[in-house]
C-alpha atoms as one frame of an Amber mdcrd trajectory, in Angstrom:
protein
  42.476 -54.538  58.762  42.445 -53.106  55.342  40.773 -52.175  52.564  40.813
 -55.944  50.468  40.124 -56.380  46.661  38.465 -59.720  46.142  37.982 -60.717
  42.218  34.534 -62.113  41.456  33.404 -64.481  38.448  31.189 -63.591  36.363
  30.267 -65.407  32.896  34.123 -66.639  33.778  35.575 -63.290  33.792  37.339
 -61.960  36.823  35.654 -58.621  37.876  37.773 -56.763  40.408  35.049 -55.495
  43.474  36.224 -53.058  46.505  36.928 -54.679  49.711  35.114 -54.549  53.464
  37.819 -53.142  55.420  38.563 -50.111  57.359  40.391 -47.950  54.994  38.034
 -48.517  52.112  34.651 -48.045  55.961  37.082 -44.131  56.185  36.981 -42.813
  52.271  33.916 -43.796  52.561  33.340 -41.619  55.433  35.817 -38.962  53.949
  34.538 -38.621  51.184  30.977 -37.871  52.324  32.449 -35.330  54.266  34.135
 -33.656  51.515  30.585 -33.347  49.318  28.942 -31.793  52.703  31.709 -29.136
  52.936  31.816 -27.971  49.278  27.686 -27.934  49.235  28.081 -25.257  52.695
  30.921 -23.632  50.976  28.547 -23.559  47.858  25.813 -21.840  50.040  26.764
 -17.970  50.992  23.503 -18.615  52.718  24.606 -20.689  54.873  28.144 -19.372
  55.693  26.169 -15.688  55.770  24.172 -17.428  59.011  26.725 -19.247  60.463
  28.533 -15.797  61.058  26.198 -13.700  61.474  23.819 -15.216  64.173  26.241
 -16.233  66.343  27.084 -12.187  66.927  23.444 -11.880  66.775  23.174 -13.707
  70.051  26.209 -12.397  71.910  25.053  -8.950  70.982  21.734  -9.297  72.034
  22.075 -11.332  75.609  25.067  -9.164  76.431  23.863  -5.771  75.831  19.894
  -6.009  76.531  20.578  -9.018  79.874  24.166  -7.829  80.844  22.917  -5.141
  83.235  19.515  -7.128  84.249  20.898 -10.136  85.415  23.002 -10.305  88.367
  25.880 -13.418  88.023  28.268 -14.435  90.159  31.302 -12.587  89.642  29.735
  -9.908  88.511  30.499  -9.971  85.195  27.828 -11.748  83.058  30.521 -11.023
  79.474  32.163 -14.074  81.303  28.902 -15.494  82.274  27.429 -15.304  79.316
  29.498 -16.812  76.586  30.282 -19.891  77.907  26.403 -20.488  77.519  26.223
 -18.901  73.855  28.578 -20.955  72.833  26.713 -24.080  73.613  22.949 -22.692
  72.653  25.009 -22.031  69.154  26.370 -25.793  68.858  23.417 -26.731  69.900
  21.294 -24.635  67.775  23.853 -25.621  64.759  24.706 -28.490  64.720  21.570
 -30.347  65.567  19.622 -28.084  63.220  22.606 -28.443  60.236  22.304 -32.200
  60.157  19.000 -32.311  60.688  17.950 -30.006  57.406  21.276 -31.345  55.596
  19.852 -34.976  55.928  16.136 -34.910  55.317  16.933 -32.289  52.539  18.906
 -35.013  50.532  16.573 -37.476  51.650  13.917 -35.494  49.550  15.986 -34.696
  47.176  17.182 -38.533  46.154  20.474 -38.128  47.274  20.318 -40.955  49.478
  19.271 -43.395  46.150  22.578 -42.263  44.602  25.038 -42.381  47.562  23.224
 -45.991  48.128  23.997 -47.161  44.677  27.912 -46.607  45.611  29.680 -48.993
  46.581  30.174 -47.592  50.022  29.052 -49.038  54.174  25.567 -47.046  54.707
  27.327 -45.839  58.088  29.761 -44.101  56.047  27.362 -41.703  54.570  26.392
 -40.652  58.247  29.102 -40.619  59.727  30.293 -38.163  56.735  27.439 -35.414
  58.088  28.278 -35.451  61.340  32.136 -35.160  60.858  31.030 -31.937  58.400
  29.352 -30.400  61.493  32.488 -29.586  63.369  34.097 -27.870  60.869  30.785
 -25.192  60.692  31.063 -25.178  64.679  34.553 -24.991  64.691  33.802 -21.575
  61.956  30.777 -19.979  64.907  33.059 -21.612  67.334  35.873 -19.034  66.086
  33.868 -16.309  65.291  31.886 -16.100  68.890  35.005 -15.864  69.600  36.539
 -12.671  68.641  33.321 -11.453  69.137  33.681 -12.003  72.330  37.649 -11.417
  73.064  36.213  -7.496  72.132  33.067  -7.264  74.228  35.217  -7.759  77.341
  35.007 -12.129  77.368  38.816 -13.566  78.111  39.894 -17.336  78.623  41.078
 -16.383  82.948  41.372 -20.483  83.266  44.386 -20.237  80.888  45.830 -22.385
  77.646  45.280 -26.031  78.119  41.767 -25.471  80.493  40.177 -23.242  76.667
  41.381 -25.973  74.869  40.203 -28.247  76.745  36.880 -26.544  76.761  36.918
 -26.089  73.785  37.236 -29.554  72.276  35.097 -30.626  74.284  32.409 -28.520
  73.436  33.013 -29.485  69.665  32.806 -32.904  70.901  29.578 -32.370  72.702
  28.525 -30.460  69.316  29.070 -33.978  67.442  26.755 -36.404  70.012  23.980
 -33.229  68.617  25.124 -33.432  64.450  24.098 -37.612  65.500  20.818 -36.541
  66.865  19.863 -33.993  64.056  20.586 -36.347  61.472  19.112 -38.956  63.218
  15.839 -36.572  62.924  17.084 -36.179  60.174  16.266 -39.463  58.513  12.705
 -40.128  61.035  10.278 -36.689  59.939   8.788 -37.080  56.649  10.392 -33.616
  55.166  12.679 -30.647  55.484   9.751 -28.893  57.182   8.568 -31.801  60.008
  12.263 -33.129  60.726  12.987 -28.546  61.468   9.566 -28.210  63.138  10.735
 -31.634  65.108  14.410 -29.914  65.337  12.295 -26.428  67.036   9.894 -27.512
  69.540  12.751 -28.552  71.656  15.665 -27.284  71.291  14.495 -23.482  72.746
  12.987 -24.874  76.566  16.310 -27.591  76.412  18.285 -24.278  75.982  16.677
 -21.729  78.301  15.884 -24.141  80.509  19.477 -24.330  81.997  21.857 -22.387
  84.005  23.361 -20.971  79.302  21.906 -17.538  80.838  20.923 -17.047  84.216
  22.659 -18.613  88.156  19.611 -21.378  88.119  19.727 -20.899  91.822  17.068
 -17.585  90.671  14.267 -19.902  89.460  11.268 -22.267  90.866  13.034 -24.631
  93.254  10.705 -27.622  91.042  12.278 -26.740  87.673  16.138 -25.922  89.093
  16.141 -29.483  89.772  15.145 -29.836  86.040  17.714 -27.117  84.988  20.477
 -28.634  87.801  20.517 -31.798  85.532  20.053 -31.265  82.073  22.977 -31.993
  79.455  22.603 -28.291  79.007  23.230 -26.839  81.969  26.062 -29.510  82.592
  28.278 -28.739  80.112  27.760 -24.601  80.328  29.385 -24.840  83.777  31.960
 -27.371  82.375  32.954 -24.134  80.058  32.277 -21.731  82.660  35.243 -22.970
  85.354  37.788 -24.346  82.582  37.245 -20.704  81.026  37.795 -18.789  84.341
  39.722 -21.573  86.249  37.660 -22.404  89.009  36.796 -25.470  89.998  35.003
 -27.752  87.461  34.129 -30.762  89.738  32.530 -33.650  88.129  30.584 -31.298
  85.015  33.302 -32.697  82.616  32.419 -35.891  83.702  28.233 -36.005  83.266
  28.953 -34.005  80.340  31.499 -36.258  78.513  28.793 -39.822  80.433  25.747
 -37.515  78.384  28.182 -36.982  74.932  29.118 -40.357  74.421  24.900 -41.813
  75.995  23.682 -39.827  73.039  25.760 -41.042  70.557  25.611 -44.257  71.635
  21.626 -44.615  71.471  21.481 -42.243  68.182  24.306 -43.225  66.039  22.321
 -46.709  66.235  19.413 -45.165  65.299  20.257 -43.428  62.872  22.578 -45.921
  61.031  19.567 -48.581  61.419  16.356 -45.997  60.427  19.136 -45.243  56.880
  20.403 -48.887  56.036  15.835 -49.657  56.139  14.722 -47.288  54.013  17.998
 -48.344  51.843  16.124 -51.564  51.013
């Protein structure tokens, strides 16, 4: 399917109007992604936050809890970093997409997009795709800092690349969740509160920072079956060279499921506000 140009008769004059093909849709999505990336780069505070926050979390958790938590293998840094990677992707993808969408809605920028010959869905796809770049930047910083304090990809090159790709895909699915919160919240303040109220228990009630074996039995049942735990366990296995079991497939299922639910809901909500 390709973009086409059609002629529309208006007062006896043929007017060129844009087609509605795949190329047209991809062009709209890419332009929206470029616009969002430029917005991030023009905001030094956003760039610094994306760089400083992961460093702060890595150093605080490794220094404070490093000698107090017994983990399999005895190396808390090796245990901790996959959890920090996932937490930062969670916080960054959801918070950034949530606030970005909500602020664009409040500032009237979405009204300008609605007057442009682009698909409604391409606006949201551009937003979520642009979050991948921010995630990559934060992840590179975390890997560098982690390497300095002793973290290593013990499983080899290909498992490390596979783990990073899995993390980015999971982060992309979370950005759709953030986009949904952003288009449904009444404003940026409400969107921020909605995002924060569940992210902290979601990230801490998992295997990200401590083994779930240390939790009460009833809580462990919950923690062992959250998407946060499955992706963290997947990364630990891939990065350390241990058997992954079915964690990777479960993580992929969670990511695909999140996208299949939140993407249509987000587009529908945005389209309903466009009428």
